[in-house]
Amino acid sequence: MVIFLVMRVVPGEPAAMILGDKASPEAIARVRKALGLDEPLPVQYVRFGSDLVRGNLGNSFITRTPASEEIRSALPATVELSLAAVLLAVVFGVGAGIISATRRYSIFDRASMVGAVLGISMPSFWIGLLLIALFAVRLRWLPVSGRINVTLPFVPVSRFFLVDSLLTGNAVALADTLRHLALPAITLGTASMALIARMTRSSMLEVIQQDYIVMARAKGLRERMVIMRHALKNALIPVATVVGLQTGSLLGGAVLTETIFAWPGIGKLLVDAVVQRDIPVVQGIVMLTALLFVLINLLVDLLYAYLDPRVRYA
Amino acid sequence: MSGCDSSSANRRVRPATLAWAGKDVRRSRTVWVRLRRDRVALGGLGLFSLLLGVAVLAPLISPYDPNAQDLRSNLQASSRAHLLGTDDLGRDLLSRIIYGSRVSLVAGLAAMAVALCLGVFIGATTGYFHGLYEAVMMRAMDSLLAFPGIILAIALMAALRPSLQNVIIALGVVATPAYARLVRGSVLSVKERDYVEAARAIGAGHGRILAHYIMPNVMAPIIVQATLQTGSAMLAEAGLSFLGLGVQPPTASWGSILNDGRPYLYAAPYAAIFPGLAIMVAVLSLNLLGDGLRDALDPRLSEG
């Protein structure tokens, strides 16, 4: 169903796109035939479907290499970036949320909630450009784009640069990777961080008012213990949902972030493929992100049962 | 006999509807009273009204033609002649941002309207009627929800030609399932209430029950959703235009102005700063208003 929708949605006029504006109609027809685009849509769909179940996404119209190959080589960069962004968002979002809730109406609370509403309202690519303008262009502290300084003596094994540099003990490469990762991860993570902070705060405030928290305080437990042990565990249940949903939407946000930072992941690949009408690559990436998105949401549901024992899946 | 029945039914339906309408008026009044006390939300409303005013009055208040090029004075910093400076083709940034507000606001509001109409219709009908129609529609909504929003919008824009109209369609379609599910859930819970049963008993038709008895009770979450979603649609439009998949030159939207300024981050950072600021202010105003509306419409939520 999903695949069919994507299939119907994506076709445009790729043959003309590949050949450029001056191509003759005959040349366009020839390319269409070579790419199998001259056949009726249902026929294309059946062929696409039967290729798909064998793991064949078709060849890229532009590079002629299998689309699955292109996507596979770009995916680790996106995963690394997204995980870094989630990590940032969870650590700072949950942290700010807890402090805000425990010191309600304090200056920290007000400042961080104003910051959160700003964070939700800012376009991520604008944050990225501002960060580049400040830290990369003006101050020259951090690199403008890319994943790593290509002149470094570093041979990636798995394309997860952080893992590779850690495993090979290459400290220079690790530091350089982190320096390249910093700005894109902040850019991608800001909106999620803001949402998570708001959610943590309101959920925490709700939990703190409940009887068992009063009870815990009455027992004479230290405030730190009450908050971290008793309140946090229940407060985090709705936060887990938000984190899960955000992780999924980061896959989408990565498109803009990767474009700005020339980050060689699937987001940038998608934009390039759309511009060049490289249908197999576009289809592959859209399907892959949908698959990951659904998987992440499934994981969140399972995590729910762990966090909240009242939830049981029959 | 049947004529007598329907006329007596009509007589009885009217007072009942009036009573409900009266309750609605009262409720919207209390919402307004609550909203008026919320200074932050009022600020959001004021800010958004201001932006709407700017968009409507664009030809009157913008100092230059937004597309007039003057290559001799390109990439200028802010000056008395050009308050926000000029872009790489010497076009006045302030005028472009003022005119861009039209495109950005229209895109956000129209995408919201598309999603609202489609989503409310699908949600109300699938919540009210069961069977094959419901199953097919809800599976279609689920499959739309399987994609991250911006990815689906990009895929749709790849299939359609980049233009304002298609941006609106793409963003409207992307946001539809959220409304459909929201409305369907509310309809499912409201439809079993006694007063709906009573309306059915006195002979009100499906359309009448949906429009007069069910919908007024599901409006609150829809209004909040519409406000917040207009903001996210504007963000998405800016993103698409930034990628070159939205409105096409020379028409300016805030996203495309930002993209135009991007190569000159060092020489002219303001060309990227101001359009982004405009996007942020617009989305911020809607988020503040939406948060305020949610608190005003559902006071239980604001107690926490």
Coordinates of C-alpha atoms in Angstrom, one line a residue:
Chain A
M1 CA 0.0 0.0 0.0
V2 CA 2.7 2.4 1.1
I3 CA 4.9 1.4 -1.8
F4 CA 2.1 1.8 -4.3
L5 CA 1.4 5.3 -3.1
V6 CA 5.1 6.3 -3.4
M7 CA 5.2 4.7 -6.8
R8 CA 2.2 6.6 -8.1
V9 CA 3.4 9.8 -6.6
V10 CA 7.0 10.0 -7.7
P11 CA 7.1 9.6 -11.5
G12 CA 7.6 12.9 -13.4
E13 CA 9.5 13.3 -16.7
P14 CA 13.0 12.1 -15.8
A15 CA 14.1 11.4 -19.4
A16 CA 13.9 15.0 -20.3
M17 CA 15.6 15.9 -17.1
I18 CA 18.6 13.7 -17.7
L19 CA 19.2 14.9 -21.3
G20 CA 18.7 18.6 -20.5
D21 CA 16.5 21.2 -22.2
K22 CA 17.9 20.8 -25.8
A23 CA 17.2 17.1 -26.1
S24 CA 15.2 16.0 -29.2
P25 CA 11.9 14.1 -28.7
E26 CA 13.5 11.0 -30.3
A27 CA 16.4 11.0 -27.8
I28 CA 13.9 11.4 -24.9
A29 CA 11.9 8.5 -26.2
R30 CA 15.0 6.4 -26.5
V31 CA 16.0 7.1 -22.9
R32 CA 12.5 6.5 -21.7
K33 CA 12.6 3.1 -23.3
A34 CA 16.0 2.3 -21.9
L35 CA 14.8 3.1 -18.4
G36 CA 11.5 1.2 -18.8
L37 CA 9.5 4.3 -18.4
D38 CA 7.6 3.9 -21.7
E39 CA 5.4 1.1 -20.3
P40 CA 2.1 1.6 -18.7
L41 CA 2.1 2.4 -15.0
P42 CA 0.6 -0.9 -13.8
V43 CA 3.3 -2.8 -15.7
Q44 CA 6.0 -0.6 -14.2
Y45 CA 4.4 -1.1 -10.8
V46 CA 4.4 -4.9 -11.1
R47 CA 8.0 -4.9 -12.2
F48 CA 9.0 -2.6 -9.4
G49 CA 7.2 -4.7 -6.8
S50 CA 8.8 -8.0 -8.0
D51 CA 12.2 -6.3 -8.0
L52 CA 11.6 -4.9 -4.6
V53 CA 10.9 -8.2 -2.9
R54 CA 14.3 -9.4 -4.2
G55 CA 15.9 -6.4 -2.6
N56 CA 16.5 -4.7 -5.9
L57 CA 15.6 -1.0 -6.0
G58 CA 16.8 -0.5 -9.6
N59 CA 19.8 1.4 -10.8
S60 CA 20.3 5.1 -10.3
F61 CA 19.3 6.9 -13.5
I62 CA 22.3 9.2 -13.1
T63 CA 25.2 7.1 -11.8
R64 CA 24.0 3.7 -13.1
T65 CA 25.0 2.0 -9.9
P66 CA 22.3 0.2 -7.9
A67 CA 20.2 2.6 -5.9
S68 CA 20.4 0.3 -2.8
E69 CA 24.2 0.7 -3.0
E70 CA 24.1 4.5 -3.0
I71 CA 21.6 4.5 -0.1
R72 CA 23.6 2.0 1.9
S73 CA 26.7 4.1 1.7
A74 CA 24.9 7.3 2.7
L75 CA 22.8 5.8 5.5
P76 CA 25.5 5.6 8.3
A77 CA 26.2 9.3 8.0
T78 CA 22.5 10.1 8.7
V79 CA 22.2 7.5 11.5
E80 CA 25.3 9.0 13.2
L81 CA 24.0 12.5 12.9
S82 CA 20.5 11.6 14.0
L83 CA 21.7 9.7 17.0
A84 CA 24.0 12.6 18.0
A85 CA 21.0 14.9 17.7
V86 CA 18.7 12.7 19.8
L87 CA 21.4 12.3 22.4
L88 CA 21.8 16.1 22.7
A89 CA 18.0 16.6 22.7
V90 CA 17.3 14.1 25.4
V91 CA 20.2 15.1 27.7
F92 CA 19.5 18.8 27.5
G93 CA 15.8 18.6 27.0
V94 CA 15.1 16.3 29.9
G95 CA 17.6 18.1 32.1
A96 CA 16.1 21.5 31.4
G97 CA 12.6 20.1 31.9
I98 CA 13.4 18.6 35.3
I99 CA 15.1 21.8 36.6
S100 CA 12.2 23.9 35.3
A101 CA 9.6 21.7 37.0
T102 CA 11.4 21.6 40.3
R103 CA 12.1 25.3 40.3
R104 CA 8.8 26.5 38.8
Y105 CA 8.6 30.2 38.0
S106 CA 12.3 30.7 38.7
I107 CA 14.4 32.6 36.3
F108 CA 15.8 29.4 34.9
D109 CA 12.3 28.0 34.3
R110 CA 11.1 31.2 32.5
A111 CA 14.3 31.5 30.4
S112 CA 14.3 27.8 29.4
M113 CA 10.6 27.9 28.5
V114 CA 11.0 31.0 26.4
G115 CA 14.0 29.3 24.8
A116 CA 11.9 26.2 24.2
V117 CA 9.1 28.1 22.5
L118 CA 11.7 29.9 20.3
G119 CA 13.4 26.6 19.5
I120 CA 10.1 25.2 18.2
S121 CA 9.4 28.2 16.1
M122 CA 12.8 28.6 14.5
P123 CA 13.4 26.9 11.1
S124 CA 16.2 24.4 11.6
F125 CA 18.0 25.5 8.5
W126 CA 18.1 29.0 9.8
I127 CA 19.7 27.8 13.1
G128 CA 22.2 26.0 11.0
L129 CA 23.1 29.0 8.9
L130 CA 23.4 31.2 12.0
L131 CA 25.7 28.6 13.6
I132 CA 27.8 28.5 10.5
A133 CA 27.9 32.2 10.2
L134 CA 29.0 32.5 13.9
F135 CA 31.2 29.5 14.7
A136 CA 32.6 28.6 11.3
V137 CA 32.8 31.8 9.3
R138 CA 33.4 34.5 12.0
L139 CA 35.1 32.7 14.8
R140 CA 36.6 29.9 12.7
W141 CA 36.2 27.5 15.6
L142 CA 34.5 24.7 13.8
P143 CA 34.4 23.5 10.2
V144 CA 31.7 24.7 7.8
S145 CA 30.7 21.4 6.2
G146 CA 31.5 17.8 5.7
R147 CA 32.1 14.9 8.1
I148 CA 35.8 14.8 8.4
N149 CA 38.9 16.5 7.2
V150 CA 39.7 14.3 4.1
T151 CA 43.4 14.9 4.4
L152 CA 43.6 13.0 7.7
P153 CA 45.2 9.6 7.6
F154 CA 42.0 7.7 8.3
V155 CA 40.5 4.8 6.5
P156 CA 36.8 4.3 7.5
V157 CA 35.7 0.7 7.9
S158 CA 32.0 0.8 8.6
R159 CA 31.3 4.4 7.5
F160 CA 30.3 5.1 11.1
F161 CA 33.2 7.5 11.6
L162 CA 32.8 7.8 15.4
V163 CA 32.8 4.0 15.8
D164 CA 35.7 3.5 13.4
S165 CA 37.9 6.1 14.9
L166 CA 37.2 4.8 18.4
L167 CA 37.9 1.2 17.5
T168 CA 41.1 2.0 15.6
G169 CA 42.2 4.3 18.5
N170 CA 42.6 7.2 16.1
A171 CA 42.2 10.1 18.5
V172 CA 42.9 12.8 15.9
A173 CA 40.2 11.4 13.6
L174 CA 37.8 11.1 16.5
A175 CA 38.3 14.7 17.5
D176 CA 37.9 15.9 14.0
T177 CA 34.7 13.9 13.5
L178 CA 33.3 15.3 16.7
R179 CA 34.2 18.8 15.5
H180 CA 32.4 18.3 12.2
L181 CA 29.4 16.7 14.0
A182 CA 28.8 19.5 16.5
L183 CA 27.0 22.1 14.5
P184 CA 24.8 19.7 12.4
A185 CA 23.8 17.8 15.5
I186 CA 22.9 21.1 17.4
T187 CA 21.0 22.2 14.3
L188 CA 19.0 19.0 14.0
G189 CA 18.4 18.5 17.7
T190 CA 17.3 22.0 18.7
A191 CA 13.6 21.6 17.9
S192 CA 13.4 18.2 19.5
M193 CA 15.3 19.5 22.6
A194 CA 12.7 22.2 22.9
L195 CA 9.7 19.9 22.6
I196 CA 11.2 17.4 25.0
A197 CA 11.9 20.1 27.6
R198 CA 8.3 21.3 27.5
M199 CA 7.0 17.8 27.7
T200 CA 9.2 16.9 30.6
R201 CA 8.3 20.0 32.5
S202 CA 4.5 19.6 32.2
S203 CA 4.6 15.9 32.8
M204 CA 6.9 16.3 35.8
L205 CA 4.6 19.0 37.3
E206 CA 1.7 16.7 37.0
V207 CA 3.5 13.8 38.7
I208 CA 4.9 16.0 41.5
Q209 CA 1.4 16.8 42.7
Q210 CA 0.4 13.2 43.2
D211 CA -0.2 11.6 46.5
Y212 CA 2.7 9.1 46.4
I213 CA 5.2 12.0 46.0
V214 CA 3.7 13.7 49.0
M215 CA 4.1 10.3 50.8
A216 CA 7.7 10.0 49.7
R217 CA 8.4 13.4 51.1
A218 CA 6.5 12.7 54.3
K219 CA 8.7 9.6 54.8
G220 CA 11.6 12.1 55.0
L221 CA 13.3 11.1 51.7
R222 CA 15.7 13.7 50.4
E223 CA 14.3 15.9 47.7
R224 CA 16.8 14.6 45.2
M225 CA 15.7 11.1 45.9
V226 CA 12.0 12.0 45.5
I227 CA 12.6 13.7 42.2
M228 CA 15.1 11.3 40.6
R229 CA 13.7 8.0 41.9
H230 CA 10.0 8.5 42.4
A231 CA 8.8 11.3 40.2
L232 CA 11.1 10.9 37.2
K233 CA 10.2 7.3 36.3
N234 CA 6.5 8.1 35.9
A235 CA 7.1 11.5 34.4
L236 CA 9.2 10.0 31.7
I237 CA 6.4 7.9 30.2
P238 CA 4.9 10.6 28.0
V239 CA 8.4 12.0 27.3
A240 CA 9.3 8.6 25.8
T241 CA 6.6 9.0 23.3
V242 CA 7.8 12.4 22.3
V243 CA 11.4 11.2 22.0
G244 CA 10.3 8.4 19.8
L245 CA 8.2 10.6 17.5
Q246 CA 11.0 13.1 17.4
T247 CA 13.6 10.4 16.4
G248 CA 11.3 9.6 13.5
S249 CA 10.9 13.2 12.5
L250 CA 14.7 13.8 12.7
L251 CA 14.9 11.5 9.6
G252 CA 12.9 14.2 7.9
G253 CA 14.8 17.1 9.5
A254 CA 18.0 15.6 8.4
V255 CA 17.2 16.5 4.8
L256 CA 17.6 20.3 5.5
T257 CA 20.5 19.9 7.9
E258 CA 22.5 17.7 5.6
T259 CA 21.9 20.1 2.7
I260 CA 23.2 23.0 4.7
F261 CA 26.3 21.2 6.0
A262 CA 27.0 19.2 2.9
W263 CA 26.7 16.1 5.1
P264 CA 26.9 13.1 2.9
G265 CA 23.8 11.3 4.2
I266 CA 20.5 10.1 2.8
G267 CA 18.9 13.5 3.3
K268 CA 21.3 15.2 1.0
L269 CA 21.1 12.2 -1.4
L270 CA 17.3 12.6 -1.5
V271 CA 17.5 16.3 -2.4
D272 CA 20.1 15.7 -5.1
A273 CA 18.0 12.8 -6.4
V274 CA 14.8 14.9 -6.5
V275 CA 16.5 17.7 -8.3
Q276 CA 17.9 15.2 -10.9
R277 CA 14.7 13.2 -11.1
D278 CA 16.6 10.1 -10.1
I279 CA 13.5 8.1 -9.4
P280 CA 14.9 4.8 -8.1
V281 CA 17.0 6.7 -5.5
V282 CA 14.1 8.9 -4.4
Q283 CA 11.8 5.8 -4.1
G284 CA 14.4 3.9 -2.2
I285 CA 15.0 6.7 0.3
V286 CA 11.4 7.5 0.8
M287 CA 10.6 3.8 1.4
L288 CA 13.6 3.4 3.7
T289 CA 12.6 6.4 5.8
A290 CA 9.0 5.2 6.1
L291 CA 10.3 1.8 7.2
L292 CA 12.6 3.3 9.8
F293 CA 9.9 5.7 10.9
V294 CA 7.4 2.8 11.5
L295 CA 10.1 0.7 13.2
I296 CA 11.0 3.5 15.6
N297 CA 7.3 4.0 16.5
L298 CA 7.0 0.3 17.1
L299 CA 10.1 0.4 19.4
V300 CA 8.4 3.3 21.3
D301 CA 5.3 1.2 21.8
L302 CA 7.4 -1.6 23.2
L303 CA 9.3 0.8 25.4
Y304 CA 6.0 1.9 26.8
A305 CA 5.3 -1.6 28.2
Y306 CA 8.7 -1.5 29.9
L307 CA 8.2 2.0 31.4
D308 CA 4.6 1.5 32.4
P309 CA 3.8 -2.0 33.6
R310 CA 0.1 -1.3 33.3
V311 CA 0.5 -1.4 29.6
R312 CA 0.4 -5.0 28.4
Y313 CA 0.3 -6.3 24.8
A314 CA -1.7 -9.4 24.5
Chain B
M1 CA -49.6 11.2 9.2
S2 CA -46.0 11.3 8.2
G3 CA -46.2 15.0 7.4
C4 CA -47.6 15.6 10.8
D5 CA -44.7 13.6 12.3
S6 CA -42.0 15.6 10.5
S7 CA -43.5 19.0 11.4
S8 CA -43.8 18.1 15.0
A9 CA -40.2 16.8 14.9
N10 CA -39.1 20.1 13.4
R11 CA -40.9 22.0 16.1
R12 CA -39.0 20.0 18.7
V13 CA -35.6 20.1 16.9
R14 CA -35.5 23.8 16.7
P15 CA -35.6 24.6 20.4
A16 CA -33.1 21.9 21.0
T17 CA -30.7 23.3 18.4
L18 CA -31.2 26.8 19.8
A19 CA -30.3 25.6 23.2
W20 CA -27.1 24.1 21.9
A21 CA -26.3 27.1 19.9
G22 CA -26.8 29.2 23.0
K23 CA -24.5 27.0 24.9
D24 CA -21.9 27.4 22.2
V25 CA -22.1 31.1 22.3
R26 CA -21.7 31.0 26.1
R27 CA -18.7 28.7 25.8
S28 CA -17.0 30.7 23.1
R29 CA -17.5 33.8 25.3
T30 CA -15.8 32.2 28.3
V31 CA -13.0 31.0 26.1
W32 CA -12.5 34.6 24.9
V33 CA -12.6 35.8 28.5
R34 CA -9.9 33.3 29.5
L35 CA -7.9 34.1 26.4
R36 CA -8.0 37.8 27.1
R37 CA -6.4 37.2 30.5
D38 CA -3.5 35.3 28.8
R39 CA -1.2 38.1 27.8
V40 CA 1.3 35.8 26.1
A41 CA -1.4 34.4 23.8
L42 CA -2.8 37.9 23.1
G43 CA 0.7 38.9 22.2
G44 CA 0.8 36.0 19.7
L45 CA -2.6 37.1 18.3
G46 CA -1.5 40.7 18.0
L47 CA 1.8 39.7 16.3
F48 CA 0.1 37.5 13.8
S49 CA -2.5 40.2 13.0
L50 CA 0.3 42.6 12.5
L51 CA 2.0 40.2 10.0
L52 CA -1.3 39.7 8.2
G53 CA -1.7 43.5 8.0
V54 CA 1.8 43.8 6.5
A55 CA 1.0 41.1 3.9
V56 CA -2.3 42.8 2.9
L57 CA -0.7 46.2 2.7
A58 CA 2.5 45.1 1.1
P59 CA 2.2 47.3 -2.0
L60 CA 1.6 50.4 0.2
I61 CA 4.3 49.9 2.8
S62 CA 7.2 48.3 0.9
P63 CA 9.7 51.0 -0.1
Y64 CA 10.8 49.3 -3.4
D65 CA 9.6 46.9 -6.0
P66 CA 10.7 43.5 -4.5
N67 CA 12.0 42.3 -7.8
A68 CA 13.7 45.5 -9.0
Q69 CA 17.4 44.7 -9.5
D70 CA 20.2 47.2 -9.0
L71 CA 23.5 45.4 -9.5
R72 CA 25.5 48.5 -8.6
S73 CA 24.3 48.4 -5.1
N74 CA 24.2 44.7 -4.3
L75 CA 25.0 43.1 -1.0
Q76 CA 24.8 46.3 0.9
A77 CA 24.5 46.5 4.6
S78 CA 21.6 48.2 6.3
S79 CA 21.5 51.9 5.4
R80 CA 19.0 54.7 5.2
A81 CA 18.1 53.9 1.6
H82 CA 17.8 50.1 2.3
L83 CA 16.8 49.5 5.9
L84 CA 17.7 45.8 5.9
G85 CA 20.3 46.1 3.1
T86 CA 20.2 44.5 -0.4
D87 CA 20.7 41.0 -1.8
D88 CA 23.2 39.7 -4.4
L89 CA 21.1 41.2 -7.2
G90 CA 20.7 44.6 -5.4
R91 CA 17.1 43.9 -4.6
D92 CA 15.8 45.6 -1.4
L93 CA 15.6 43.0 1.3
L94 CA 12.9 44.8 3.3
S95 CA 10.6 44.9 0.3
R96 CA 11.3 41.3 -0.5
I97 CA 10.5 40.2 3.0
I98 CA 7.4 42.3 3.1
Y99 CA 6.2 40.8 -0.2
G100 CA 7.5 37.4 0.9
S101 CA 5.1 37.5 3.8
R102 CA 2.2 37.2 1.4
V103 CA 3.6 34.0 -0.1
S104 CA 4.6 32.5 3.2
L105 CA 1.3 33.4 5.0
V106 CA -0.9 32.3 2.1
A107 CA 1.0 29.0 1.9
G108 CA 0.6 28.4 5.6
L109 CA -3.0 29.4 5.9
A110 CA -4.1 27.7 2.6
A111 CA -2.3 24.5 3.5
M112 CA -4.1 24.6 6.8
A113 CA -7.4 25.2 5.1
V114 CA -6.8 22.2 2.7
A115 CA -5.9 19.9 5.5
L116 CA -8.7 21.2 7.7
C117 CA -11.4 20.6 5.1
L118 CA -10.1 17.2 4.0
G119 CA -9.3 16.0 7.5
V120 CA -12.5 17.2 9.1
F121 CA -14.6 15.7 6.4
I122 CA -12.7 12.3 6.4
G123 CA -12.6 12.2 10.2
A124 CA -16.2 13.1 10.7
T125 CA -17.5 10.7 8.1
T126 CA -15.3 7.8 9.1
G127 CA -16.1 8.3 12.7
Y128 CA -19.9 8.4 12.0
F129 CA -20.3 5.8 9.3
H130 CA -18.8 2.3 9.5
G131 CA -17.9 -0.2 6.9
L132 CA -15.7 -0.4 3.8
Y133 CA -15.5 3.4 3.4
E134 CA -14.2 3.8 6.9
A135 CA -11.7 0.9 6.5
V136 CA -10.3 2.2 3.2
M137 CA -10.1 5.8 4.3
M138 CA -8.4 5.1 7.6
R139 CA -5.8 2.8 6.0
A140 CA -5.0 5.5 3.5
M141 CA -4.5 8.0 6.4
D142 CA -2.3 5.4 8.2
S143 CA -0.1 5.0 5.1
L144 CA 0.3 8.8 4.8
L145 CA 1.3 8.8 8.5
A146 CA 4.0 6.2 7.8
F147 CA 6.2 8.9 6.3
P148 CA 8.0 11.7 8.1
G149 CA 6.1 14.8 7.0
I150 CA 8.8 16.7 5.2
I151 CA 9.9 13.6 3.3
L152 CA 6.4 13.0 2.0
A153 CA 6.1 16.7 1.0
I154 CA 9.4 16.5 -0.9
A155 CA 8.3 13.3 -2.7
L156 CA 5.0 15.0 -3.6
M157 CA 6.9 18.1 -4.8
A158 CA 9.1 15.9 -6.9
A159 CA 6.1 14.5 -8.6
L160 CA 4.3 17.9 -9.0
R161 CA 5.9 21.0 -10.5
P162 CA 7.4 23.4 -7.9
S163 CA 4.8 26.2 -7.5
L164 CA 2.9 27.9 -4.7
Q165 CA -0.3 26.0 -5.5
N166 CA 1.5 22.6 -5.5
V167 CA 3.3 23.5 -2.2
I168 CA -0.1 24.2 -0.7
I169 CA -1.5 20.9 -2.0
A170 CA 1.5 18.9 -0.8
L171 CA 1.5 20.4 2.7
G172 CA -2.2 20.1 2.9
V173 CA -2.2 16.4 2.1
V174 CA 0.7 15.8 4.5
A175 CA -1.2 17.4 7.4
T176 CA -4.6 15.8 6.6
P177 CA -4.2 12.6 8.6
A178 CA -3.6 14.4 11.9
Y179 CA -7.0 16.2 11.5
A180 CA -8.8 13.1 10.4
R181 CA -7.6 11.1 13.4
L182 CA -8.3 13.9 15.8
V183 CA -11.8 14.5 14.5
R184 CA -12.6 10.7 14.2
G185 CA -11.6 10.1 17.8
S186 CA -13.8 12.9 19.1
V187 CA -16.7 11.9 16.9
L188 CA -16.5 8.3 18.1
S189 CA -16.7 9.4 21.7
V190 CA -19.4 12.1 21.2
K191 CA -21.7 10.1 19.0
E192 CA -22.7 7.7 21.8
R193 CA -23.9 10.5 24.1
D194 CA -27.5 10.7 25.1
Y195 CA -28.3 14.0 23.4
V196 CA -27.1 12.6 20.0
E197 CA -29.4 9.6 20.7
A198 CA -32.2 12.1 21.5
A199 CA -31.6 14.0 18.2
R200 CA -31.8 10.7 16.3
A201 CA -35.0 9.8 18.2
I202 CA -36.7 12.9 17.1
G203 CA -35.9 12.2 13.5
A204 CA -32.8 14.3 12.7
G205 CA -30.9 13.1 9.6
H206 CA -27.3 12.1 9.5
G207 CA -26.1 15.4 8.1
R208 CA -28.0 17.4 10.7
I209 CA -26.7 15.3 13.6
L210 CA -23.1 15.6 12.4
A211 CA -23.3 19.3 11.7
H212 CA -25.4 20.5 14.7
Y213 CA -24.9 18.0 17.4
I214 CA -21.5 16.4 17.0
M215 CA -19.2 18.9 15.3
P216 CA -19.7 21.8 17.8
N217 CA -18.4 19.5 20.4
V218 CA -15.2 18.6 18.6
M219 CA -14.3 22.1 17.5
A220 CA -12.0 22.9 20.4
P221 CA -9.2 20.5 19.6
I222 CA -9.6 21.3 15.9
I223 CA -9.1 25.0 16.5
V224 CA -5.9 24.4 18.5
Q225 CA -4.6 21.9 15.9
A226 CA -5.3 24.4 13.1
T227 CA -3.4 27.2 14.8
L228 CA -0.4 25.1 15.6
Q229 CA -0.4 23.4 12.2
T230 CA -0.5 26.7 10.3
G231 CA 2.9 27.4 12.0
S232 CA 4.4 24.1 11.1
A233 CA 3.1 24.4 7.5
M234 CA 4.9 27.8 7.3
L235 CA 8.0 26.1 8.5
A236 CA 7.6 23.4 6.0
E237 CA 7.0 25.8 3.2
A238 CA 10.1 27.7 4.1
G239 CA 12.0 24.4 4.1
L240 CA 10.7 23.4 0.7
S241 CA 11.4 26.9 -0.8
F242 CA 14.9 26.8 0.8
L243 CA 15.6 23.6 -1.0
G244 CA 14.4 25.1 -4.3
L245 CA 11.3 22.9 -4.3
G246 CA 8.8 25.6 -3.4
V247 CA 7.9 28.8 -5.1
Q248 CA 10.1 29.6 -8.1
P249 CA 12.0 32.8 -8.8
P250 CA 11.5 35.7 -9.0
T251 CA 8.7 35.3 -6.6
A252 CA 10.0 35.5 -3.1
S253 CA 9.0 33.6 0.0
W254 CA 10.9 33.8 3.2
G255 CA 12.4 30.4 2.6
S256 CA 13.7 31.3 -0.9
I257 CA 15.1 34.7 0.3
L258 CA 17.0 32.8 2.9
N259 CA 18.3 30.4 0.3
D260 CA 19.3 33.4 -1.9
G261 CA 21.3 34.9 0.9
R262 CA 23.0 31.6 1.9
P263 CA 26.1 31.9 -0.4
Y264 CA 26.9 35.3 1.1
L265 CA 27.1 34.3 4.7
Y266 CA 30.4 36.0 5.2
A267 CA 29.9 39.1 3.1
A268 CA 26.3 39.8 4.0
P269 CA 25.1 37.7 6.9
Y270 CA 21.9 39.8 7.3
A271 CA 20.6 38.5 4.0
A272 CA 20.2 35.2 5.8
I273 CA 19.4 36.5 9.2
F274 CA 16.3 38.7 8.5
P275 CA 14.2 36.3 6.4
G276 CA 14.8 33.6 9.1
L277 CA 13.8 36.1 11.8
A278 CA 10.5 36.8 9.9
I279 CA 9.8 33.0 9.7
M280 CA 10.5 32.7 13.4
V281 CA 8.3 35.6 14.4
A282 CA 5.4 34.3 12.4
V283 CA 5.6 30.7 13.7
L284 CA 6.2 32.0 17.2
S285 CA 3.1 34.1 17.1
L286 CA 1.0 31.1 16.1
N287 CA 2.6 28.8 18.7
L288 CA 1.9 31.3 21.5
L289 CA -1.7 31.7 20.3
G290 CA -2.1 28.0 19.9
D291 CA -0.8 27.3 23.4
G292 CA -3.1 30.0 24.8
L293 CA -6.1 28.6 23.0
R294 CA -5.4 25.1 24.3
D295 CA -5.3 26.4 27.8
A296 CA -8.4 28.5 27.3
L297 CA -10.4 25.8 25.7
D298 CA -9.4 23.1 28.1
P299 CA -8.8 24.6 31.5
R300 CA -8.0 21.2 33.0
L301 CA -4.7 21.2 31.1
S302 CA -3.4 24.5 32.5
E303 CA -3.9 23.5 36.1
G304 CA -0.8 21.3 36.1

